[in-house]
Structure formats: structure tokens, C-alpha cells
Amino acid sequence: MADPTGFLKYEREEPKKKSKEERLATWGEVYADVEPAERNEQVRKQASRCMDCGIPFCHSSGSGCPLGNLIPEWNDLVRRGDWAAASDRLHATNNFPEFTGKLCPAPCEAGCVLSVSPLSGGPVAIKRVEQTIADQSWEAGYVQPQVSAVSSGQRVAVVGSGPAGLAAAQQLTRAGHEVTVYERDDRLGGLLRYGIPEFKMEKKVLDRRLAQLRKEGTKFVTGCEVGVDLTVEELRAGYDAVVLAVGALRGRDDKTTPGRELAGIHLAMEHLVPANKYVEGDGPSAVDAAGKHVVIIGGGDTGADSYGTATRQGALSVTQLDQYPTPPSTRDDERSPWPTWPYILRTYPAHEEAGERKFAVAVTRFIGDDEGNVRAVELRQVRVVKDPETGKRMVTPVNDEVEELPADLVLLAIGFEGVEHMPLLDGLGLSLTKRGTLSCGADWQTESPGVFVCGDAHRGASLVVWAIAEGRSVASAVDAYLTGASDLPAPVHPTALPLAVV
């Protein structure tokens, strides 16, 4: 039984970060190194704040974790110092807890009962506990390859090596199927490799999981675009089932703002991918912020990733623009009541390091120099309103004031439009929905028989925890398709959505 008064004894504490100077001098993760014994004791106290609620909203797929992580159970195991059992309970629902521990925004914490009122001192530090269990699991050798004792004789191809594809591959390999993962990039990991900066998750964390998958029997092929290098006919002939985990990497662009054609204006991923390749040792990036005034348009995760990357590259200044007003610092119960995901101001470590953010502004014009390069952006204060008839959002200036902001490099981080157009989809006879995603039935199967879809390719750009949940669920569906039944867990249904106010 958990300590029902733990949240009264201990305050919520975040892990300590390295100094700003140290963070900007290296690409390493931002959090300070702590001796394992000291770290574990700190986290044991944090886990003691969990009350083992009668209704644990933290691991409800609607209001908390879509994986159904057994959070109260492993919190109590950590409280008691039973790290081996905590590791077992955590890995029972999550293939890659170190990925979610580092990258997930933690909807579980938003659904924690201690989030009901700020008087509680804040939610349980679930994400920190999860990450520490994962770290301890590797350090103590709890993580070992799980090799299947049987072979089904069935072959499965997984297209895409992001978190959804890797989760599906691991589950299917452990079920006894022969799984091959195809990745068109030169290295494995998808957005985990080339979208997530090193300061958020060092790639050695990804590489050790890939080593585990290989030891379990999963095969990998890199530098192979399925549908081109491996034809659809070869794919169909060589595999009994196919899982599409190709992501939703088609970046949203802005072709309407005057001056968009100027050199020095890029989609954010055109900046992040080569920056991550540079850290991998592939040489200088073609889109480098060194010595430049950088303007980032878009206030989400991708914008924050570009923000931290630009400062580490040596930008003269970094300014992130958001067309919406500054969010409140605490939950507005009318707009986003507990246990929904709260609309609040989110400050990432990158925002603490340098630069500034501007809210309720929009770029009305990109200004160029005589050589066709962007040199500034023209800003207006704006208000975003929704058309009551069409539901379409409209951005309108609130006054006639114009601000000119220096900009040698402009990065568009305004979201993703869905799955990229690729020969593979044409070859399989699949078309995209209006949202730019691939549809499927209740069994995760697309209109093409034996072809399944999961992750961002099905859901649209989303969270790493949803990608892993969908990968696990599609593995169960593929296993049932190949063998007639499956004991693999399926934490989410294809139509599952997080709880929200409409």
C-alpha cells in the first residue's frame, strides 16, 4: 500500500540541470549527472507522493497514459526500494520507458489526482520516476534480450524505424515471427534519431535498445526506400504481413506570406536533421545558425528543438514567435478542466538558455537584401479568432503598429500535414485521408489486405507515448492475423483519442 500522506511529507522536485554555460558548450543532455544512489533516494521520495488512488486517472488512456502504464504499482515499488520489480512492472506495458521518460510531455502527470489543486504541491513526478527506473534497469542489468522459444514461420516487414515501428517489431519478434525493419535513412530511429536533438536524448540511449532488438532476432535494413529500392511486388512476395510506420513527416509550409521565396527561410526539419547528422559525425550542416539572427515561427515542440539547436550552433540571437497570446501559468478549469491536458505556458530548458519568445504576433512579410537573402521579418500584433460557421481560424491584426525584426535565418515550425507522398502507397493502392493520414479498420488493417498501419502515419503527428501504444496494439492485430489469435497486449483502439473539452 502506498503512503497516503507522502505528498504532505515531500515536495515535488524536478531533476537538477547543468549550468547554462555548460549546456551551451556541449550537445549532451541538459540534466546534471547524479550518483545513482543519491538519484535513487531522491526519486524514492518523489514516488512516495503517489497516493495509490482508487481511480488512477494517470494510467487511463483517455486522461493519462495511453500505454496503460501501471504507475501506482511501480511508484510503490520504488518507494520500497524494489527496483527489479519496478522494472518488471514498467516494462510490462512500455517497450522503451527511457524514450518516454525523456521525451513524453507526461499526460499522466496532467491526469494525476494531485493535479486537481495547486495546494497539493503539484502532481507526482511520474516522468522522473519512470526515467529513473529505466536508468536503474540498464545499470543493474535488468534489461536483457527476450528471445522467443518458438518460431511461427511467418515473416513480417515493418516499414519505418521510429518508436511505433520499433515497438511493433519487438512485440512481433518476441511472439516468434521473423521481423525485418526497413528504414530509408542511413541510420535507424526515425525522428528519434534525426528529429530529436542530442540535448533532449543522447543517441546512445537509442542505440542500446536497437542492440537489444537485434539480439532478440529483429533484422534491420537501412538506406532502403520500400516501394523503390525494394519493390511492392518483392515486398508482397517476401512477407506474410506488412506494418506501415512511416510517420507523418510532410511539414506544413507557408506559401502566402510575401517574401517566402527568399534564401534563408526553411522548414524546421531542414535545420534539425542536418544538425543531428553533424552530432553523429557527418560533417557541417548546410543550414547553420552560427553568427545569425534566428527567427523561429511556431510555438510547439519542434520550435523549441530548433531554438536549443540554434543557440548551440552559436546564433547571435534567437526569437520564437507564437500567434497566440501568452498562455496562463496555471490551469484554467473552464478551458481545460482536470484531468484533461492543461493549456498553460510551457517553458523548455532551451528557453532558459538564451533568446526570447514573443506571443500574439505574426509575420506579415519577409524582407530581403539585394542578393535575395532574408534579412528581417515584419511583425504585427494579432488576434486569432475562429469563424463560427466554418470553424476556420483567422489571424487578424489588432493595430497598425509594425515591428521589423532582424532575421538571417527563419525556421518554420508550424506543424506537419501528414504522411509524405511516396511510391509505396501508390503501389499498395492506398490513398491519404483529408488529414493526410492512412486509415484502417478496427483491426489496424488498411484497405490493402495484410497491410497494417500505426503511429503518426495513422494518427498524425503526435506523442512518442501514443506511437509506442499504437505499435504494441498493431503487433497484437498482426499476430492475430497470422495465427488466428493473440495474447499480445493492445493498449489502444484505432479510434482512441485523449480526453478533451470540445
Short mmCIF file of N, CA, C and O in Angstrom, two decimals, residues 260-382:
data_model
loop_
_atom_site.label_atom_id
_atom_site.label_comp_id
_atom_site.label_asym_id
_atom_site.label_seq_id
_atom_site.Cartn_x
_atom_site.Cartn_y
_atom_site.Cartn_z
N ARG A 260 8.42 34.68 -49.03
CA ARG A 260 8.72 33.29 -48.65
C ARG A 260 9.81 32.69 -49.51
O ARG A 260 10.54 31.78 -49.07
N GLU A 261 9.97 33.18 -50.75
CA GLU A 261 10.94 32.59 -51.67
C GLU A 261 12.38 32.98 -51.36
O GLU A 261 13.33 32.43 -51.95
N LEU A 262 12.60 33.89 -50.42
CA LEU A 262 13.95 34.35 -50.10
C LEU A 262 14.81 33.22 -49.54
O LEU A 262 14.32 32.33 -48.85
N ALA A 263 16.09 33.26 -49.85
CA ALA A 263 17.03 32.29 -49.29
C ALA A 263 17.17 32.52 -47.80
O ALA A 263 17.13 33.66 -47.31
N GLY A 264 17.33 31.42 -47.05
CA GLY A 264 17.48 31.52 -45.61
C GLY A 264 16.20 31.24 -44.85
O GLY A 264 16.18 31.33 -43.62
N ILE A 265 15.12 30.88 -45.58
CA ILE A 265 13.87 30.51 -44.94
C ILE A 265 13.68 29.01 -45.15
O ILE A 265 13.65 28.54 -46.30
N HIS A 266 13.54 28.26 -44.08
CA HIS A 266 13.50 26.80 -44.17
C HIS A 266 12.41 26.23 -43.26
O HIS A 266 12.04 26.84 -42.25
N LEU A 267 11.94 25.05 -43.61
CA LEU A 267 11.15 24.27 -42.67
C LEU A 267 12.07 23.83 -41.53
O LEU A 267 13.26 23.58 -41.75
N ALA A 268 11.52 23.71 -40.33
CA ALA A 268 12.35 23.40 -39.17
C ALA A 268 13.13 22.10 -39.33
O ALA A 268 14.29 22.01 -38.89
N MET A 269 12.51 21.09 -39.95
CA MET A 269 13.20 19.82 -40.09
C MET A 269 14.42 19.93 -41.02
O MET A 269 15.36 19.13 -40.90
N GLU A 270 14.43 20.90 -41.91
CA GLU A 270 15.60 21.13 -42.76
C GLU A 270 16.77 21.66 -41.94
O GLU A 270 17.92 21.61 -42.38
N HIS A 271 16.48 22.13 -40.76
CA HIS A 271 17.50 22.59 -39.83
C HIS A 271 17.89 21.49 -38.85
O HIS A 271 19.08 21.24 -38.59
N LEU A 272 16.88 20.78 -38.32
CA LEU A 272 17.14 19.80 -37.27
C LEU A 272 17.86 18.56 -37.80
O LEU A 272 18.77 18.05 -37.14
N VAL A 273 17.45 18.05 -38.95
CA VAL A 273 18.03 16.80 -39.45
C VAL A 273 19.54 16.94 -39.69
O VAL A 273 20.33 16.14 -39.17
N PRO A 274 20.00 17.93 -40.47
CA PRO A 274 21.46 18.04 -40.66
C PRO A 274 22.21 18.38 -39.38
O PRO A 274 23.37 18.00 -39.22
N ALA A 275 21.55 19.09 -38.44
CA ALA A 275 22.20 19.37 -37.16
C ALA A 275 22.44 18.09 -36.39
O ALA A 275 23.51 17.89 -35.79
N ASN A 276 21.46 17.19 -36.40
CA ASN A 276 21.63 15.90 -35.73
C ASN A 276 22.66 15.04 -36.45
O ASN A 276 23.40 14.28 -35.81
N LYS A 277 22.70 15.14 -37.77
CA LYS A 277 23.72 14.38 -38.50
C LYS A 277 25.12 14.90 -38.19
O LYS A 277 26.09 14.12 -38.13
N TYR A 278 25.22 16.20 -37.98
CA TYR A 278 26.52 16.77 -37.58
C TYR A 278 26.98 16.18 -36.26
O TYR A 278 28.15 15.80 -36.09
N VAL A 279 26.06 16.07 -35.31
CA VAL A 279 26.41 15.50 -34.00
C VAL A 279 26.79 14.03 -34.14
O VAL A 279 27.63 13.52 -33.40
N GLU A 280 26.21 13.35 -35.13
CA GLU A 280 26.57 11.95 -35.40
C GLU A 280 27.93 11.82 -36.07
O GLU A 280 28.45 10.71 -36.24
N GLY A 281 28.51 12.95 -36.52
CA GLY A 281 29.82 12.92 -37.14
C GLY A 281 29.82 13.02 -38.65
O GLY A 281 30.82 12.69 -39.30
N ASP A 282 28.70 13.50 -39.22
CA ASP A 282 28.58 13.55 -40.67
C ASP A 282 29.04 14.85 -41.30
O ASP A 282 28.81 15.08 -42.48
N GLY A 283 29.65 15.73 -40.54
CA GLY A 283 30.16 16.96 -41.12
C GLY A 283 29.22 18.14 -40.91
O GLY A 283 28.11 17.99 -40.41
N PRO A 284 29.67 19.34 -41.32
CA PRO A 284 28.92 20.57 -41.07
C PRO A 284 27.53 20.54 -41.70
O PRO A 284 27.30 19.92 -42.73
N SER A 285 26.62 21.27 -41.05
CA SER A 285 25.25 21.38 -41.55
C SER A 285 25.16 22.47 -42.60
O SER A 285 25.80 23.52 -42.49
N ALA A 286 24.35 22.25 -43.61
CA ALA A 286 24.12 23.25 -44.65
C ALA A 286 23.22 24.37 -44.15
O ALA A 286 23.19 25.46 -44.73
N VAL A 287 22.45 24.11 -43.10
CA VAL A 287 21.57 25.12 -42.51
C VAL A 287 22.05 25.36 -41.08
O VAL A 287 21.62 24.70 -40.14
N ASP A 288 22.96 26.31 -40.94
CA ASP A 288 23.63 26.54 -39.66
C ASP A 288 23.27 27.91 -39.13
O ASP A 288 23.26 28.89 -39.89
N ALA A 289 23.02 28.00 -37.83
CA ALA A 289 22.62 29.26 -37.21
C ALA A 289 23.80 30.09 -36.73
O ALA A 289 23.61 31.20 -36.24
N ALA A 290 25.01 29.59 -36.87
CA ALA A 290 26.18 30.28 -36.34
C ALA A 290 26.28 31.70 -36.87
O ALA A 290 26.25 31.93 -38.08
N GLY A 291 26.40 32.68 -35.96
CA GLY A 291 26.57 34.07 -36.35
C GLY A 291 25.35 34.72 -36.97
O GLY A 291 25.48 35.78 -37.59
N LYS A 292 24.17 34.13 -36.79
CA LYS A 292 22.96 34.65 -37.44
C LYS A 292 21.89 35.03 -36.42
O LYS A 292 21.85 34.50 -35.31
N HIS A 293 21.05 35.96 -36.85
CA HIS A 293 19.83 36.26 -36.11
C HIS A 293 18.76 35.27 -36.57
O HIS A 293 18.40 35.24 -37.74
N VAL A 294 18.29 34.46 -35.64
CA VAL A 294 17.37 33.37 -35.99
C VAL A 294 15.96 33.70 -35.50
O VAL A 294 15.78 34.11 -34.34
N VAL A 295 14.99 33.53 -36.38
CA VAL A 295 13.59 33.69 -36.02
C VAL A 295 12.89 32.37 -36.27
O VAL A 295 12.97 31.80 -37.37
N ILE A 296 12.23 31.86 -35.24
CA ILE A 296 11.50 30.59 -35.33
C ILE A 296 10.02 30.90 -35.27
O ILE A 296 9.54 31.52 -34.31
N ILE A 297 9.28 30.46 -36.27
CA ILE A 297 7.84 30.70 -36.32
C ILE A 297 7.14 29.43 -35.89
O ILE A 297 7.25 28.40 -36.55
N GLY A 298 6.44 29.48 -34.78
CA GLY A 298 5.76 28.31 -34.23
C GLY A 298 6.17 28.07 -32.80
O GLY A 298 7.37 28.12 -32.47
N GLY A 299 5.19 27.82 -31.92
CA GLY A 299 5.48 27.75 -30.51
C GLY A 299 5.51 26.36 -29.90
O GLY A 299 5.53 26.22 -28.69
N GLY A 300 5.54 25.29 -30.72
CA GLY A 300 5.46 23.94 -30.19
C GLY A 300 6.81 23.29 -29.93
O GLY A 300 7.85 23.95 -29.86
N ASP A 301 6.78 21.95 -29.82
CA ASP A 301 7.98 21.18 -29.51
C ASP A 301 9.06 21.34 -30.57
O ASP A 301 10.24 21.49 -30.24
N THR A 302 8.67 21.27 -31.83
CA THR A 302 9.66 21.36 -32.90
C THR A 302 10.35 22.72 -32.88
O THR A 302 11.56 22.82 -33.09
N GLY A 303 9.57 23.76 -32.60
CA GLY A 303 10.16 25.09 -32.49
C GLY A 303 11.15 25.17 -31.35
O GLY A 303 12.23 25.76 -31.48
N ALA A 304 10.82 24.56 -30.21
CA ALA A 304 11.74 24.55 -29.07
C ALA A 304 13.00 23.77 -29.39
O ALA A 304 14.10 24.13 -28.94
N ASP A 305 12.86 22.68 -30.15
CA ASP A 305 14.04 21.90 -30.54
C ASP A 305 14.97 22.72 -31.44
O ASP A 305 16.20 22.69 -31.28
N SER A 306 14.38 23.46 -32.38
CA SER A 306 15.19 24.33 -33.23
C SER A 306 15.82 25.45 -32.43
O SER A 306 16.94 25.89 -32.69
N TYR A 307 15.09 25.93 -31.45
CA TYR A 307 15.57 27.00 -30.56
C TYR A 307 16.87 26.57 -29.86
O TYR A 307 17.89 27.25 -29.92
N GLY A 308 16.82 25.41 -29.19
CA GLY A 308 18.00 24.92 -28.49
C GLY A 308 19.14 24.57 -29.42
O GLY A 308 20.32 24.74 -29.08
N THR A 309 18.80 24.08 -30.61
CA THR A 309 19.83 23.76 -31.59
C THR A 309 20.52 25.01 -32.09
O THR A 309 21.76 25.05 -32.22
N ALA A 310 19.76 26.06 -32.36
CA ALA A 310 20.33 27.31 -32.87
C ALA A 310 21.27 27.95 -31.85
O ALA A 310 22.34 28.45 -32.21
N THR A 311 20.88 27.93 -30.57
CA THR A 311 21.77 28.52 -29.57
C THR A 311 23.07 27.75 -29.46
O THR A 311 24.14 28.34 -29.31
N ARG A 312 23.01 26.44 -29.59
CA ARG A 312 24.23 25.63 -29.51
C ARG A 312 25.09 25.80 -30.76
O ARG A 312 26.31 25.58 -30.70
N GLN A 313 24.49 26.16 -31.85
CA GLN A 313 25.27 26.41 -33.06
C GLN A 313 25.95 27.78 -33.04
O GLN A 313 26.78 28.06 -33.90
N GLY A 314 25.58 28.62 -32.08
CA GLY A 314 26.23 29.93 -31.97
C GLY A 314 25.46 31.06 -32.61
O GLY A 314 26.08 32.00 -33.14
N ALA A 315 24.15 31.03 -32.55
CA ALA A 315 23.34 32.10 -33.11
C ALA A 315 23.59 33.41 -32.37
O ALA A 315 23.82 33.42 -31.16
N LEU A 316 23.52 34.54 -33.10
CA LEU A 316 23.65 35.85 -32.46
C LEU A 316 22.43 36.14 -31.60
O LEU A 316 22.54 36.74 -30.53
N SER A 317 21.26 35.74 -32.08
CA SER A 317 20.02 35.90 -31.32
C SER A 317 19.03 34.85 -31.79
O SER A 317 19.11 34.37 -32.93
N VAL A 318 18.12 34.50 -30.91
CA VAL A 318 17.06 33.55 -31.26
C VAL A 318 15.74 34.12 -30.74
O VAL A 318 15.64 34.47 -29.56
N THR A 319 14.75 34.21 -31.61
CA THR A 319 13.43 34.69 -31.23
C THR A 319 12.39 33.71 -31.74
O THR A 319 12.38 33.38 -32.93
N GLN A 320 11.54 33.24 -30.85
CA GLN A 320 10.48 32.32 -31.22
C GLN A 320 9.15 33.07 -31.19
O GLN A 320 8.82 33.73 -30.22
N LEU A 321 8.39 32.93 -32.27
CA LEU A 321 7.13 33.66 -32.43
C LEU A 321 5.95 32.71 -32.30
O LEU A 321 5.96 31.61 -32.83
N ASP A 322 4.92 33.19 -31.61
CA ASP A 322 3.68 32.42 -31.45
C ASP A 322 2.52 33.36 -31.71
O ASP A 322 2.46 34.46 -31.13
N GLN A 323 1.59 32.94 -32.55
CA GLN A 323 0.48 33.83 -32.90
C GLN A 323 -0.59 33.89 -31.80
O GLN A 323 -1.47 34.76 -31.84
N TYR A 324 -0.50 33.01 -30.83
CA TYR A 324 -1.48 33.01 -29.75
C TYR A 324 -0.99 33.83 -28.56
O TYR A 324 0.22 34.01 -28.37
N PRO A 325 -1.91 34.30 -27.70
CA PRO A 325 -1.49 35.06 -26.51
C PRO A 325 -0.67 34.18 -25.56
O PRO A 325 -0.72 32.95 -25.65
N THR A 326 0.04 34.81 -24.66
CA THR A 326 0.80 34.07 -23.65
C THR A 326 -0.16 33.21 -22.83
O THR A 326 -1.11 33.73 -22.24
N PRO A 327 0.05 31.90 -22.79
CA PRO A 327 -0.85 31.04 -22.02
C PRO A 327 -0.74 31.34 -20.53
O PRO A 327 0.28 31.88 -20.06
N PRO A 328 -1.75 30.98 -19.76
CA PRO A 328 -1.69 31.19 -18.30
C PRO A 328 -0.64 30.28 -17.67
O PRO A 328 -0.28 29.23 -18.23
N SER A 329 -0.17 30.67 -16.51
CA SER A 329 0.85 29.86 -15.82
C SER A 329 0.24 28.67 -15.08
O SER A 329 0.94 27.71 -14.76
N THR A 330 -1.06 28.76 -14.78
CA THR A 330 -1.75 27.66 -14.11
C THR A 330 -2.98 27.26 -14.90
O THR A 330 -3.47 28.01 -15.75
N ARG A 331 -3.51 26.09 -14.61
CA ARG A 331 -4.65 25.53 -15.34
C ARG A 331 -5.89 26.42 -15.20
O ARG A 331 -6.24 26.86 -14.11
N ASP A 332 -6.55 26.67 -16.32
CA ASP A 332 -7.84 27.35 -16.35
C ASP A 332 -8.91 26.26 -16.35
O ASP A 332 -9.08 25.57 -17.35
N ASP A 333 -9.61 26.10 -15.24
CA ASP A 333 -10.54 24.99 -15.11
C ASP A 333 -11.70 25.08 -16.10
O ASP A 333 -12.31 24.05 -16.43
N GLU A 334 -12.01 26.25 -16.59
CA GLU A 334 -13.09 26.37 -17.57
C GLU A 334 -12.62 25.95 -18.95
O GLU A 334 -13.38 25.34 -19.71
N ARG A 335 -11.40 26.26 -19.28
CA ARG A 335 -10.87 25.94 -20.61
C ARG A 335 -10.37 24.50 -20.69
O ARG A 335 -10.60 23.82 -21.68
N SER A 336 -9.66 24.06 -19.68
CA SER A 336 -9.10 22.70 -19.69
C SER A 336 -9.18 22.11 -18.28
O SER A 336 -8.18 22.08 -17.56
N PRO A 337 -10.36 21.68 -17.88
CA PRO A 337 -10.53 21.16 -16.51
C PRO A 337 -9.78 19.85 -16.31
O PRO A 337 -9.57 19.09 -17.26
N TRP A 338 -9.34 19.62 -15.08
CA TRP A 338 -8.72 18.34 -14.76
C TRP A 338 -9.72 17.22 -15.07
O TRP A 338 -10.92 17.37 -14.83
N PRO A 339 -9.30 16.06 -15.64
CA PRO A 339 -7.91 15.63 -15.88
C PRO A 339 -7.45 15.81 -17.33
O PRO A 339 -6.61 15.05 -17.80
N THR A 340 -8.03 16.76 -18.07
CA THR A 340 -7.60 16.97 -19.45
C THR A 340 -6.22 17.62 -19.48
O THR A 340 -5.74 18.16 -18.47
N TRP A 341 -5.60 17.59 -20.64
CA TRP A 341 -4.29 18.21 -20.83
C TRP A 341 -4.44 19.72 -20.67
O TRP A 341 -5.20 20.36 -21.38
N PRO A 342 -3.74 20.35 -19.73
CA PRO A 342 -3.97 21.77 -19.45
C PRO A 342 -3.33 22.69 -20.48
O PRO A 342 -2.23 22.42 -20.97
N TYR A 343 -4.04 23.76 -20.78
CA TYR A 343 -3.49 24.81 -21.63
C TYR A 343 -2.75 25.80 -20.73
O TYR A 343 -3.36 26.64 -20.08
N ILE A 344 -1.43 25.65 -20.65
CA ILE A 344 -0.61 26.51 -19.80
C ILE A 344 0.68 26.84 -20.54
O ILE A 344 1.02 26.23 -21.56
N LEU A 345 1.40 27.82 -20.04
CA LEU A 345 2.68 28.19 -20.61
C LEU A 345 3.70 27.10 -20.31
O LEU A 345 3.91 26.75 -19.15
N ARG A 346 4.31 26.56 -21.35
CA ARG A 346 5.31 25.50 -21.18
C ARG A 346 6.69 26.05 -21.55
O ARG A 346 6.91 26.48 -22.68
N THR A 347 7.56 26.03 -20.58
CA THR A 347 8.92 26.53 -20.77
C THR A 347 9.88 25.36 -20.82
O THR A 347 9.99 24.59 -19.87
N TYR A 348 10.56 25.21 -21.95
CA TYR A 348 11.52 24.13 -22.14
C TYR A 348 12.89 24.59 -21.66
O TYR A 348 13.15 25.81 -21.55
N PRO A 349 13.79 23.66 -21.35
CA PRO A 349 15.14 24.07 -20.94
C PRO A 349 15.80 25.03 -21.93
O PRO A 349 16.52 25.94 -21.51
N ALA A 350 15.53 24.84 -23.22
CA ALA A 350 16.13 25.72 -24.23
C ALA A 350 15.74 27.18 -24.02
O ALA A 350 16.53 28.09 -24.28
N HIS A 351 14.51 27.42 -23.54
CA HIS A 351 14.06 28.80 -23.35
C HIS A 351 14.78 29.48 -22.19
O HIS A 351 14.79 30.71 -22.10
N GLU A 352 15.35 28.69 -21.30
CA GLU A 352 16.06 29.26 -20.15
C GLU A 352 17.49 29.67 -20.52
O GLU A 352 18.14 30.39 -19.75
N GLU A 353 17.96 29.23 -21.67
CA GLU A 353 19.38 29.36 -22.00
C GLU A 353 19.71 30.67 -22.70
O GLU A 353 20.78 31.25 -22.46
N ALA A 354 18.85 31.14 -23.57
CA ALA A 354 19.13 32.35 -24.35
C ALA A 354 17.87 32.72 -25.12
O ALA A 354 16.88 32.00 -25.11
N GLY A 355 17.94 33.87 -25.81
CA GLY A 355 16.86 34.24 -26.71
C GLY A 355 15.60 34.71 -26.00
O GLY A 355 15.58 34.94 -24.78
N GLU A 356 14.53 34.84 -26.77
CA GLU A 356 13.26 35.31 -26.22
C GLU A 356 12.10 34.75 -27.03
O GLU A 356 12.27 34.27 -28.16
N ARG A 357 10.91 34.82 -26.41
CA ARG A 357 9.68 34.42 -27.07
C ARG A 357 8.75 35.63 -27.17
O ARG A 357 8.66 36.43 -26.25
N LYS A 358 8.06 35.71 -28.30
CA LYS A 358 7.06 36.75 -28.50
C LYS A 358 5.71 36.09 -28.78
O LYS A 358 5.63 35.17 -29.60
N PHE A 359 4.69 36.56 -28.09
CA PHE A 359 3.36 35.98 -28.24
C PHE A 359 2.41 36.98 -28.89
O PHE A 359 2.64 38.19 -28.87
N ALA A 360 1.33 36.43 -29.47
CA ALA A 360 0.29 37.24 -30.12
C ALA A 360 0.88 38.11 -31.23
O ALA A 360 0.51 39.27 -31.40
N VAL A 361 1.80 37.53 -32.00
CA VAL A 361 2.39 38.23 -33.14
C VAL A 361 2.41 37.29 -34.35
O VAL A 361 2.37 36.07 -34.21
N ALA A 362 2.49 37.89 -35.53
CA ALA A 362 2.58 37.10 -36.76
C ALA A 362 3.42 37.86 -37.77
O ALA A 362 3.47 39.10 -37.76
N VAL A 363 4.11 37.10 -38.62
CA VAL A 363 4.92 37.69 -39.68
C VAL A 363 4.01 38.06 -40.85
O VAL A 363 3.28 37.21 -41.36
N THR A 364 4.06 39.30 -41.25
CA THR A 364 3.26 39.74 -42.40
C THR A 364 4.09 39.86 -43.66
O THR A 364 3.54 39.89 -44.77
N ARG A 365 5.43 39.88 -43.51
CA ARG A 365 6.28 39.99 -44.69
C ARG A 365 7.70 39.58 -44.32
O ARG A 365 8.19 39.91 -43.24
N PHE A 366 8.35 38.84 -45.23
CA PHE A 366 9.78 38.57 -45.11
C PHE A 366 10.52 39.60 -45.95
O PHE A 366 10.18 39.81 -47.13
N ILE A 367 11.53 40.22 -45.37
CA ILE A 367 12.25 41.30 -46.04
C ILE A 367 13.61 40.78 -46.47
O ILE A 367 14.34 40.18 -45.68
N GLY A 368 13.97 41.02 -47.73
CA GLY A 368 15.22 40.51 -48.27
C GLY A 368 16.24 41.59 -48.55
O GLY A 368 15.92 42.78 -48.57
N ASP A 369 17.49 41.16 -48.77
CA ASP A 369 18.54 42.09 -49.16
C ASP A 369 18.66 42.10 -50.68
O ASP A 369 17.87 41.48 -51.39
N ASP A 370 19.66 42.78 -51.17
CA ASP A 370 19.82 42.92 -52.63
C ASP A 370 20.23 41.62 -53.30
O ASP A 370 20.14 41.49 -54.53
N GLU A 371 20.69 40.64 -52.52
CA GLU A 371 21.14 39.38 -53.10
C GLU A 371 20.10 38.27 -52.95
O GLU A 371 20.39 37.09 -53.22
N GLY A 372 18.91 38.59 -52.50
CA GLY A 372 17.84 37.59 -52.40
C GLY A 372 17.85 36.78 -51.12
O GLY A 372 17.20 35.73 -51.06
N ASN A 373 18.57 37.26 -50.10
CA ASN A 373 18.59 36.57 -48.81
C ASN A 373 17.68 37.29 -47.82
O ASN A 373 17.55 38.52 -47.85
N VAL A 374 17.05 36.54 -46.96
CA VAL A 374 16.23 37.16 -45.92
C VAL A 374 17.12 37.93 -44.97
O VAL A 374 18.21 37.48 -44.61
N ARG A 375 16.69 39.14 -44.59
CA ARG A 375 17.46 39.95 -43.63
C ARG A 375 16.61 40.40 -42.45
O ARG A 375 17.15 40.82 -41.42
N ALA A 376 15.27 40.28 -42.57
CA ALA A 376 14.40 40.72 -41.48
C ALA A 376 12.99 40.17 -41.71
O ALA A 376 12.65 39.71 -42.81
N VAL A 377 12.19 40.23 -40.66
CA VAL A 377 10.77 39.89 -40.77
C VAL A 377 9.97 41.07 -40.25
O VAL A 377 10.40 41.79 -39.34
N GLU A 378 8.81 41.26 -40.85
CA GLU A 378 7.91 42.32 -40.43
C GLU A 378 6.82 41.71 -39.56
O GLU A 378 6.12 40.79 -39.99
N LEU A 379 6.68 42.23 -38.33
CA LEU A 379 5.75 41.65 -37.37
C LEU A 379 4.59 42.59 -37.11
O LEU A 379 4.73 43.81 -37.11
N ARG A 380 3.42 41.96 -36.85
CA ARG A 380 2.25 42.70 -36.40
C ARG A 380 1.67 41.98 -35.19
O ARG A 380 1.72 40.74 -35.09
N GLN A 381 1.11 42.73 -34.27
CA GLN A 381 0.36 42.12 -33.17
C GLN A 381 -0.98 41.62 -33.72
O GLN A 381 -1.64 42.32 -34.49
N VAL A 382 -1.36 40.42 -33.33
CA VAL A 382 -2.53 39.81 -33.93
C VAL A 382 -3.44 39.17 -32.88
O VAL A 382 -3.06 38.98 -31.73
#
